XYZ file of C-alpha atoms in Angstrom:
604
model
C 141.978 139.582 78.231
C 145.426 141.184 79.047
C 145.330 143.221 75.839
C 142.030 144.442 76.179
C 142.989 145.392 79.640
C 140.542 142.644 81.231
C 140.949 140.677 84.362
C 139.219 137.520 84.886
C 136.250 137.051 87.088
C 135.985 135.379 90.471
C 135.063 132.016 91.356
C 131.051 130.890 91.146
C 129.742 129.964 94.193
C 130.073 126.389 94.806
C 125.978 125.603 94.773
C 125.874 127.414 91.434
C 129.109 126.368 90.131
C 127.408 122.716 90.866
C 124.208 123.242 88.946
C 126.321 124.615 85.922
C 128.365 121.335 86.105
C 125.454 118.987 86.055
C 122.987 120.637 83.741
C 126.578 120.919 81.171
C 127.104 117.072 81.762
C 123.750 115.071 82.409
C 120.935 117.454 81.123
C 119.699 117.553 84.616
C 119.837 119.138 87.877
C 122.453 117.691 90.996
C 120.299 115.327 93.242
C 120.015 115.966 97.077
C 123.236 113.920 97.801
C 125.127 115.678 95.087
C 124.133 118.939 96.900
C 125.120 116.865 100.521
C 128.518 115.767 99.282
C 129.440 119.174 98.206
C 128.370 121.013 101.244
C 129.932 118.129 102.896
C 132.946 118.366 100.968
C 133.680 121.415 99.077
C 137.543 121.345 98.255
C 138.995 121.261 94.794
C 139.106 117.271 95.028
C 135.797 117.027 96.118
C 134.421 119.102 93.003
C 136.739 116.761 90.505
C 135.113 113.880 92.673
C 131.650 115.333 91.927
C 132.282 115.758 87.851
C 133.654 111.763 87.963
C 130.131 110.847 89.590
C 128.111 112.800 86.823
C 130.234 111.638 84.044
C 129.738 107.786 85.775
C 125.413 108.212 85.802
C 123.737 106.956 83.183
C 122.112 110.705 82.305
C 125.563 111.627 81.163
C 124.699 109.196 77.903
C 121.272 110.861 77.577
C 122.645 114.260 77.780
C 125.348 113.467 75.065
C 123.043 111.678 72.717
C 120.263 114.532 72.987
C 123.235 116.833 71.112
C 123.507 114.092 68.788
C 120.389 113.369 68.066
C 119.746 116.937 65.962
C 123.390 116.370 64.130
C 121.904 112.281 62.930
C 118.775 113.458 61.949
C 116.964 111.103 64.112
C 113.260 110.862 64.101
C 110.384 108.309 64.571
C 109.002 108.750 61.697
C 109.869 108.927 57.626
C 109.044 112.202 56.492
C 107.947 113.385 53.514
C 104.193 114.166 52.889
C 102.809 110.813 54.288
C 105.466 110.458 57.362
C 104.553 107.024 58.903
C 106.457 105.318 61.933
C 110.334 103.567 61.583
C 111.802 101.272 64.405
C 115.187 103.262 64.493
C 114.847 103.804 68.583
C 117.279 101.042 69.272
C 119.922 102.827 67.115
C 119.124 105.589 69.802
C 119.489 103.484 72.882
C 123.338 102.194 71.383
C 124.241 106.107 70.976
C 123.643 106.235 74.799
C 125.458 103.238 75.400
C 128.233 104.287 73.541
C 128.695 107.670 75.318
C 128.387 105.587 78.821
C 130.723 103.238 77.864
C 133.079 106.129 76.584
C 133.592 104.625 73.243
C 136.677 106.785 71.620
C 135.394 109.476 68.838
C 136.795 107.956 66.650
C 135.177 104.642 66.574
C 131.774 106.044 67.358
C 132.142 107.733 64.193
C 133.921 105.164 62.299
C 131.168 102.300 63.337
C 128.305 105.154 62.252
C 130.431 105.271 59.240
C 131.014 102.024 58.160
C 130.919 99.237 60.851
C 129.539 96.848 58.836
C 132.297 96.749 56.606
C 134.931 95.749 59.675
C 136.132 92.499 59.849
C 134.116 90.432 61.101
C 131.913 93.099 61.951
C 129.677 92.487 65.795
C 126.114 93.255 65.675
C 126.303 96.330 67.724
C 128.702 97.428 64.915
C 126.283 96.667 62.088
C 122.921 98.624 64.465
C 125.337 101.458 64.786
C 125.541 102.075 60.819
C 121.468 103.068 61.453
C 123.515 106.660 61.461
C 123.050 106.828 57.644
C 119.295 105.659 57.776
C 118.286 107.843 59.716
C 117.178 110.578 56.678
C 113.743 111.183 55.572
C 112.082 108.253 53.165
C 109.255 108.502 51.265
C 106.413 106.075 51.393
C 104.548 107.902 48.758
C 103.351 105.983 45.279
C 103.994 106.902 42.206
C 107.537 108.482 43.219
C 110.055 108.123 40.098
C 112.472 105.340 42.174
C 116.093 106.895 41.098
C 115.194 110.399 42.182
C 114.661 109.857 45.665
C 117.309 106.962 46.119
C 119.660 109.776 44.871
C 118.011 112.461 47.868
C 119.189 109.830 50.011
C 122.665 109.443 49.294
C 122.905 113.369 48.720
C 121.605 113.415 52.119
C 124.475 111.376 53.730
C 126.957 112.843 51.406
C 125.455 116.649 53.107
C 125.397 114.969 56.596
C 129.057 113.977 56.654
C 130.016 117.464 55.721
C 128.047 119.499 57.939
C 127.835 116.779 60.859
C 131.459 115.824 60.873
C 133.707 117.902 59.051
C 131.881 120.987 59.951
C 132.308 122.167 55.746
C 129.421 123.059 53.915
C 129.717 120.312 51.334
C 126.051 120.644 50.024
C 127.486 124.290 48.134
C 129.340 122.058 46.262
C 126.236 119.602 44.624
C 125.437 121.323 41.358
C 128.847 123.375 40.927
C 131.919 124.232 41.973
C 131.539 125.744 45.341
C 131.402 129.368 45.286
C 133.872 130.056 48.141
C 135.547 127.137 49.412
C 138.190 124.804 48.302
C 135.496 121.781 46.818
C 135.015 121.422 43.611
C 131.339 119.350 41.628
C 133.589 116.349 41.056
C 135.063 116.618 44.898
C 131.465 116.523 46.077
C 130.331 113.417 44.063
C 133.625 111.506 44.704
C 132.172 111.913 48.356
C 128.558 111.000 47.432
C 129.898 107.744 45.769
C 131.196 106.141 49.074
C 127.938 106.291 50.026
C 126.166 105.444 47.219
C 126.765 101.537 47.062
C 123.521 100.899 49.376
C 121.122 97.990 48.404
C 117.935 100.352 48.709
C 115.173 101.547 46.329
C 113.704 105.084 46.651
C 110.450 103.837 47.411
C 109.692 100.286 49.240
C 106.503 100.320 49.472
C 103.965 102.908 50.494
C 102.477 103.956 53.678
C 99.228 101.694 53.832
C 101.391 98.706 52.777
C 103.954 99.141 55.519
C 100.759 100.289 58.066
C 98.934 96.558 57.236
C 102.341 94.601 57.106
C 103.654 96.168 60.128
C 106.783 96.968 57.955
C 108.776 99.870 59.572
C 112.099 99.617 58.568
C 113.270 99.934 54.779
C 115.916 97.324 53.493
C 118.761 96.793 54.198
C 117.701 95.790 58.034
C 118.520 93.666 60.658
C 115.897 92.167 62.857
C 116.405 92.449 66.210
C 115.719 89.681 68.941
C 114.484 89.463 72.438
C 117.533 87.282 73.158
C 119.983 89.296 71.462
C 118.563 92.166 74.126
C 119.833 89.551 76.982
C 123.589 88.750 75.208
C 125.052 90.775 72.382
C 122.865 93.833 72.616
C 121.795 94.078 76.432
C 121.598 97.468 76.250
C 118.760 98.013 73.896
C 115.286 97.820 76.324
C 112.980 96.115 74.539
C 109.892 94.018 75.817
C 109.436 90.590 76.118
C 108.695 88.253 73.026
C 109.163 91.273 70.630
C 111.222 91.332 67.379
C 112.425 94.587 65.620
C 113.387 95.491 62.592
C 116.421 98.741 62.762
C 117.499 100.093 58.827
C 121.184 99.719 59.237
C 124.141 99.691 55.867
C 124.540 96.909 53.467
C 126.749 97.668 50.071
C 126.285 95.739 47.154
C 128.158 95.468 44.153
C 130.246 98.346 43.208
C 127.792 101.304 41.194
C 129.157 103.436 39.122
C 129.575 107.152 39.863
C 129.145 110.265 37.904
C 128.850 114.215 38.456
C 125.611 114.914 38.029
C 124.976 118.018 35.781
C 123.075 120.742 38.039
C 122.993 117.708 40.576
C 120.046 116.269 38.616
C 119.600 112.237 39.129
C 119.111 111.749 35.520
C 121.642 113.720 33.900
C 125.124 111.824 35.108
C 128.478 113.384 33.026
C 131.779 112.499 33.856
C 132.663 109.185 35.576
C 134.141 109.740 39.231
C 135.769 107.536 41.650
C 135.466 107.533 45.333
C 137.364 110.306 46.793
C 137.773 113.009 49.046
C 138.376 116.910 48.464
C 142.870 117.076 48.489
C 142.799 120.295 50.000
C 141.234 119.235 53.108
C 143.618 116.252 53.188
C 144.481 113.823 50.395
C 142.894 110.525 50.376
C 145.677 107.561 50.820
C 145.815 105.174 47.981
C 146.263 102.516 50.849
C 142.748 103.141 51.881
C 139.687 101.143 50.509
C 137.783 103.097 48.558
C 134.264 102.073 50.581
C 132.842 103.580 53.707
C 135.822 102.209 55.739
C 138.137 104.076 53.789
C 136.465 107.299 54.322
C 135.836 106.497 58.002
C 139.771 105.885 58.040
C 140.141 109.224 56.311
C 137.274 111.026 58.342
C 139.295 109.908 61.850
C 142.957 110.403 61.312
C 145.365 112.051 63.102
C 146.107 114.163 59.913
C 142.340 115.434 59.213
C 142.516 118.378 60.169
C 138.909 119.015 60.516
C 136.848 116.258 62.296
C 138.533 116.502 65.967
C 138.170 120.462 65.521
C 134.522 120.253 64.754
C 134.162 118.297 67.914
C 135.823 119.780 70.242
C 134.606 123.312 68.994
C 130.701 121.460 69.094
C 131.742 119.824 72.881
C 132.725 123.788 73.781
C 129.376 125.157 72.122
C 127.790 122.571 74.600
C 129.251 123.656 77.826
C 129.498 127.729 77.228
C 126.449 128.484 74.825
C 128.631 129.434 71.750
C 131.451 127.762 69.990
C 135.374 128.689 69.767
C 134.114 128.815 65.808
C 130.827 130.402 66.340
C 129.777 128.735 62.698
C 130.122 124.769 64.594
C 128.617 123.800 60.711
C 130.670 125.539 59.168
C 134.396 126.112 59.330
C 135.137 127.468 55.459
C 135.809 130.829 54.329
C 132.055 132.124 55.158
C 132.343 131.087 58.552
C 133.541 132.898 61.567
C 137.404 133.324 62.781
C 137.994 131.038 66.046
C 137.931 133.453 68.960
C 140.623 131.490 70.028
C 142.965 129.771 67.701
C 145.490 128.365 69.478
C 143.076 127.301 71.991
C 141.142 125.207 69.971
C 144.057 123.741 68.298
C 145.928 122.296 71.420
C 142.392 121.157 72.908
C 141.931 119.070 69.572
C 145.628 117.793 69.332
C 145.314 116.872 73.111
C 141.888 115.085 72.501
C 143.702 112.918 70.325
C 146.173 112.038 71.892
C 144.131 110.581 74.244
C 142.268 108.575 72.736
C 139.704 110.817 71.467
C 138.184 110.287 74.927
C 135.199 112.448 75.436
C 135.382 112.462 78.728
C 138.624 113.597 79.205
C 137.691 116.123 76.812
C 134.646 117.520 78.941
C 136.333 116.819 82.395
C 139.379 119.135 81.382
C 137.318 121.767 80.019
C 134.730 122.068 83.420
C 137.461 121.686 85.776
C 139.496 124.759 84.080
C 139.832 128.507 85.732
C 137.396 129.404 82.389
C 134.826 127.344 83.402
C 134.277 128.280 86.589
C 133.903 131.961 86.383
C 131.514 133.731 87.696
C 128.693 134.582 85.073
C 128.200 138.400 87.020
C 128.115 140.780 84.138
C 130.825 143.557 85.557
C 130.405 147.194 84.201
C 134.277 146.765 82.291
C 133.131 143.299 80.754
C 129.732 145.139 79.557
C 131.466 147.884 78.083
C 134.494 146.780 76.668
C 132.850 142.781 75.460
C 129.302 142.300 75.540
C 129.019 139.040 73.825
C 131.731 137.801 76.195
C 134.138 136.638 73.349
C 137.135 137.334 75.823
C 135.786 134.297 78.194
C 136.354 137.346 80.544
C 133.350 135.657 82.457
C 131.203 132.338 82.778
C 128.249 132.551 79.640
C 124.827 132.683 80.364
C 122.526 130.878 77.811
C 118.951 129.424 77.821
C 118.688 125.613 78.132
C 116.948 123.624 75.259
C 113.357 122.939 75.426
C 114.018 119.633 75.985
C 116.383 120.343 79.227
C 113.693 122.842 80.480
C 110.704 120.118 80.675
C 113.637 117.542 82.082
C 114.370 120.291 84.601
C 111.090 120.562 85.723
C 110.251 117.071 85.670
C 113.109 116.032 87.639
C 113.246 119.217 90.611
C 109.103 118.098 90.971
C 110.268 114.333 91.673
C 108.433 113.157 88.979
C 110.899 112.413 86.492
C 111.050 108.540 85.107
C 114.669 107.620 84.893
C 114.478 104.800 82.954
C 117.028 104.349 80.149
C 116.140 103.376 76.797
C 113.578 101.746 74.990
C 110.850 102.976 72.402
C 109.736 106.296 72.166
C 106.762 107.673 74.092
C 103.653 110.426 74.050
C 103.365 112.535 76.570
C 101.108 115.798 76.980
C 100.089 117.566 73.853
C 97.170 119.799 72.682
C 94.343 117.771 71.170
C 94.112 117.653 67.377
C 97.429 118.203 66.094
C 97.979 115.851 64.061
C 94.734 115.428 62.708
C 94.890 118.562 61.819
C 98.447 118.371 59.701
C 97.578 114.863 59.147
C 98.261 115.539 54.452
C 97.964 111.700 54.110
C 93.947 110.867 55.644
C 94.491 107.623 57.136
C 97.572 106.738 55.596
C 100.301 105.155 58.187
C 100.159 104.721 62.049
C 100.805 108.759 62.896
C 97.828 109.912 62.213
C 96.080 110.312 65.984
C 97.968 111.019 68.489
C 96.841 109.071 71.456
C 98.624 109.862 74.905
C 100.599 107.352 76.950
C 99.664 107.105 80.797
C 101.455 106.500 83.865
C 105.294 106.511 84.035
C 105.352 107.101 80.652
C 104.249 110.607 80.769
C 107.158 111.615 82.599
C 109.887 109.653 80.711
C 113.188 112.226 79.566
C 112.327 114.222 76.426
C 115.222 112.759 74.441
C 112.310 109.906 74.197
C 109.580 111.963 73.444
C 108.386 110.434 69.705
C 109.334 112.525 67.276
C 107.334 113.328 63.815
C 109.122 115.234 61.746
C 105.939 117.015 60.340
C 104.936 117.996 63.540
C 107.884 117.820 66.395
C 107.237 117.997 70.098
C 105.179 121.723 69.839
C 106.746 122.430 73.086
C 110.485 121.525 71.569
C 109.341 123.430 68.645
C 108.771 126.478 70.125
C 112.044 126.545 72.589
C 113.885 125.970 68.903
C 113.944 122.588 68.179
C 114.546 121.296 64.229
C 112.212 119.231 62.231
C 115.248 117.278 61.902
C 114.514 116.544 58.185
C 118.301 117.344 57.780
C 121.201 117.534 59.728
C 121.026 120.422 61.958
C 124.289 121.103 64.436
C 123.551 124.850 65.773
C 120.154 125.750 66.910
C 118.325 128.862 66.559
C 118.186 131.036 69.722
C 115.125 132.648 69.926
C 112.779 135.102 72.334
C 109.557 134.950 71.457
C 105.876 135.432 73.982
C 104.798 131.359 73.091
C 107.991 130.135 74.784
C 106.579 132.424 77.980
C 103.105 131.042 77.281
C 104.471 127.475 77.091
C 106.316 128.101 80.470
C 103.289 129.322 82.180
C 100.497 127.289 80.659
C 101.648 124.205 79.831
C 99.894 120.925 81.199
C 103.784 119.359 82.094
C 104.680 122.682 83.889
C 101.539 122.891 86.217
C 101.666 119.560 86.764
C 104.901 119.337 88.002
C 104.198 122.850 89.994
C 100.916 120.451 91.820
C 103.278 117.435 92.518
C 106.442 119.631 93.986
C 104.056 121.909 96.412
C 101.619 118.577 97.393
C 105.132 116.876 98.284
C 106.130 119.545 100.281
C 102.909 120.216 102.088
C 103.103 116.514 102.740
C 106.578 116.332 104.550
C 107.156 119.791 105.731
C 106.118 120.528 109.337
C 107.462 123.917 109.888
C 105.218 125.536 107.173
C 107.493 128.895 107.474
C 110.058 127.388 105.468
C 107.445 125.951 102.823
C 108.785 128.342 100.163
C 112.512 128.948 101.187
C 112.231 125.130 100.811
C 110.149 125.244 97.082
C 112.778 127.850 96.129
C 115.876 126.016 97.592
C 114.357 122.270 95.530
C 114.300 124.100 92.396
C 117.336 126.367 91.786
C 119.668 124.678 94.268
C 120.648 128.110 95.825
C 119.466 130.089 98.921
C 117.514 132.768 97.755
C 118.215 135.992 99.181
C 116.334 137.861 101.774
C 114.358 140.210 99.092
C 113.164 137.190 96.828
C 112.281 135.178 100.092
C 110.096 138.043 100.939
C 108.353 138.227 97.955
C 107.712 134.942 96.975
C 106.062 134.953 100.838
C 103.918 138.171 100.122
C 103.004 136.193 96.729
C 102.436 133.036 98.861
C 100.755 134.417 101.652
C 97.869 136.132 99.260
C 97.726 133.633 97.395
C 96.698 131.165 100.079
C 93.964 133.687 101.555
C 92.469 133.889 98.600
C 92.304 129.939 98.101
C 91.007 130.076 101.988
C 87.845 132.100 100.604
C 87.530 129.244 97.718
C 88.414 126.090 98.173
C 86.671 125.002 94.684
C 89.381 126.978 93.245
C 92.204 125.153 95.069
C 90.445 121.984 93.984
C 90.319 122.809 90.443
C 93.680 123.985 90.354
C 94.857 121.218 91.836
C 93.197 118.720 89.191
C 95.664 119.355 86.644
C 97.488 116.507 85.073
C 97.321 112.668 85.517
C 100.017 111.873 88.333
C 98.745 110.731 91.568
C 96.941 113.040 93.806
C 97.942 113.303 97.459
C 95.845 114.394 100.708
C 96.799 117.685 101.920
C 95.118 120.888 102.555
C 94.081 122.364 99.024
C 94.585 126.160 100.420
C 98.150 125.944 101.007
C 98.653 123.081 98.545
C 97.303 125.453 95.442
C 99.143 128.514 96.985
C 102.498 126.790 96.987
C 101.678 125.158 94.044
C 101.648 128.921 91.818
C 104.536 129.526 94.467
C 106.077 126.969 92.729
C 104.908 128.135 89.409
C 106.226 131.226 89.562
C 110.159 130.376 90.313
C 109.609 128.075 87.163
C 109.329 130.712 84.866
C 111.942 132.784 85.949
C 114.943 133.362 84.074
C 117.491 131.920 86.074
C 115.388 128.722 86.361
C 115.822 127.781 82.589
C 119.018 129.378 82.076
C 122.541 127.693 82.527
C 124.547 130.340 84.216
């Protein structure tokens, strides 16, 4: 900043400065007592006391293993043409543990790696190998066996690069990569740590596994309601159920050879396990298995993997990465903005402990952090895209967060943590119509879930990777049929559509405005109230006035037709309270109308 002649900018407002902390750290908005202890207590120790108590909830884990999700590749379903249903949701609910019991970095990569080749290796260890499962699988006949066994090795050979090391290791499949350091024979010494696995390329196909019930490919391990009250507690499952969750098994030693082109069926030269030396030599004390590479992948002397993170954990919290390439830190990426920065954030995450955390708690406590996001003339002029950190970012929330958002400011949200995945709202006929398979597998209808189920986070919302979430789709969401670690950012008129039409939204608009009818008896503060609910701040004297002009008309025209009001007010499945339908469906587009503003789904 000196050297461009930059100072930097104030302090946020505490209320603001609040809202950026807990959308950054639990995907959600502060609750009412957040907001309370604040006012309450608004000193520097009081803030710090604040970030402990969002780091301590249990949304921290589902914020952290939303992220995650995109860079595993998780989905509910196999892929591929016919893309029937997999049991891998308990593997989801141990990546939330695992952030909320602050497992080290380290080991949550190294048991994702290879935790069932520790000694004597727990359960939770084995279930958290369901990392490397978690790729596409066909369940197509007539499939030649080899070829796809092969796409799913290549697949966890790709994931570790782009995932992990943040290299683009694919380049490197059928030659020598073109600008980085990683030669053909570097990338299939990779591929054969992972290419031990006791699976075929095709089980069985999708009507088999749809009569037998059959949703996890070997190798699995079947999971137990009592296991769910000892060894695996945190995994919500229902009563007198039994799971089966794809996880690692190796079998005997395979050999490994470049594949010409990267063809399955023409193998060349014999390779050993191995890792590209110019990244960082792989130890001749180190098995040459999984554990090995995990070893490799987390040592103090990679000097990759705690770079990737911390650059990703950055990217999380400011909208763009140190490295603005997260996946990809070779000679086609981007320069770090900030060098030295980046390095003494890494070294310092590991030493200690590779605690996430600490990471995140340093980084939203710091001067940087808590900037103002105000866009001064200078800082417009002289750095628009804010590469100086001259000034707090501003940047859209995910789909996902927007729909949490708005769930949770209406007070419908369902905080329960864990357990399968669920169906809410979605236009009719979806998957019918992209159904390629007829009646193949158990995705073929989409039924919707009721009750409390509707309103569950979207990190459970199920996810078919032929057709994702339409509403995650359209705020940029992947398919997930690979490893994806930096979404798209995109402005397009369906995400404003989506925002304004959407069953969810007006919902959640109805249920906010009937609740506030309901308890509010000074009905001059109905909308300072609305406004105050959902975007934590005061809003200032012009917006208040508006929003009451907007109000005001709105509820003499509902006065003139109450029909209206009662259709309006129909929307969506959650309970219906008794108030007057006038000012209920005035407040209720009120209500609509702050949602779809841009400061409501921004992070700013």
């Amino acid at each position: 900043m000196e050297e461009s002649g930059l100072l930097p900018s104030k302090r946020a407002e505490k209320d603001i400065l609040l809202r950026r902390m807990a959308l950054a750290l639990t995907g959600l908005p502060p609750t009412a007592d957040q907001i309370k202890k604040l006012q309450k207590d608004p000193s520097e120790e009081g803030l710090e006391r604040l970030v402990d108590e969002l780091l301590a909830s249990p949304a921290y884990g589902e914020r952290m293993t939303q992220v995650w999700l995109d860079v595993s590749r998780y989905a509910d379903s196999h892929g591929y043409q016919d893309d029937s249903y997999r049991t891998m949701w308990p593997w989801r609910d141990w990546v939330i543990h695992a952030f909320n019991e602050n497992l080290p970095y380290d080991d949550f990569l190294t048991w994702q790696l290879a935790g069932d080749l520790l000694p004597d290796a727990t359960r939770e260890q084995i279930l958290a190998t369901g990392f490397n499962r978690n790729h596409p699988i066909t369940q197509e006949g007539g499939v030649i066996q080899e070829e796809y066994r092969s796409n799913y090795v290549v697949d966890r050979t790709n994931t570790l690069g782009k995932g992990i090391l943040g290299i683009t290791l694919e380049c490197a499949k059928c030659h020598d990569h073109k600008y980085d350091a990683i030669s053909q024979k570097n990338y299939f010494e990779v591929y054969s740590f992972f290419n031990q696995v006791n699976e075929k390329g095709l089980q069985m196909d999708a009507v088999q596994a749809k009569n037998q019930k059959y949703f996890a490919d070997a190798p699995y391990i079947t999971i137990t309601q009592e296991e769910t009250k000892s060894v695996l507690d945190f995994i919500n499952m229902k009563e007198n159920e039994k799971i089966n969750v794809m996880v690692m098994n190796d079998s005997a030693p395979k050999e490994n050879y470049v594949l010409n082109r990267g063809n399955y069926d023409d193998p060349t030269d014999e390779v050993l396990p191995g890792t590209p030396e110019r990244i960082y030599p792989f130890s001749e004390d180190l098995p040459k298995n999984r554990l090995g590479l995990a070893k490799w992948v987390t040592s103090t002397d990679n000097p990759l993997t705690a770079r990737v993170f911390v650059n990703r954990t950055w990217s999380m919290l400011f909208g763009r990465g140190l490295v603005e390439t997260e996946e990809d830190f070779g000679v086609q990426g981007s320069l770090p903005t900030h060098p030295k920065l980046l390095d003494w954030l890494s070294r310092d995450f590991m030493e200690n402990g590779w605690d996430i955390k600490y990471l995140l708690k340093k980084i939203v406590l710091s001067a940087t952090y808590q900037q103002s996001s105000e866009l001064r003339p200078e800082l417009k002029k002289a750095d628009p895209e804010n590469k100086l950190l001259a000034r707090a970012p501003r940047f859209r929330m995910s789909g996902e967060m927007i729909r949490d958002y708005v769930l949770a400011t209406s007070g419908v949200l369902n905080r329960e943590i864990g357990g399968p995945s669920v169906k809410p709202y979605q236009p009719a006929g979806l998957w019918e119509e992209t159904n390629a398979g007829g009646n193949r597998g158990v995705l073929t209808k989409y039924v919707e879930d009721e009750g409390e189920k509707l309103y569950r986070r979207s990190l459970y919302t199920l996810w078919k990777r032929t057709l994702p979430p339409p509403t995650m789709s359209i705020f940029d969401a992947p398919n997930r049929d690979f490893c994806e670690v930096r979404r798209q950012k995109t402005n397009t008129p369906l995400q404003a559509l989506a925002l304004q039409n959407d069953v969810q939204m007006l919902e959640a608009a109805r249920v906010l405005a009937q609740n506030e009818v309901a308890a509010n008896t000074d009905a001059d503060s109905l909308v300072q109230d609305v406004f105050r609910n959902i975007l934590v701040r005061k809003p200032r004297t012009e917006e208040l006035q508006t929003l009451e002009l907007y109000y005001e008309d709105a509820f003499a025209k509902f006065l003139d037709s109450k029909e209206d009001a009662e259709k309006l007010l129909a929307v969506g499945d959650y309970e219906k309270r008794d108030t007057d339908p006038a000012k209920t469906a005035a407040l209720m587009l009120t209500a609509q109308v702050i949602y779809n503003l841009d400061e409501t789904i921004t992070i700013e």
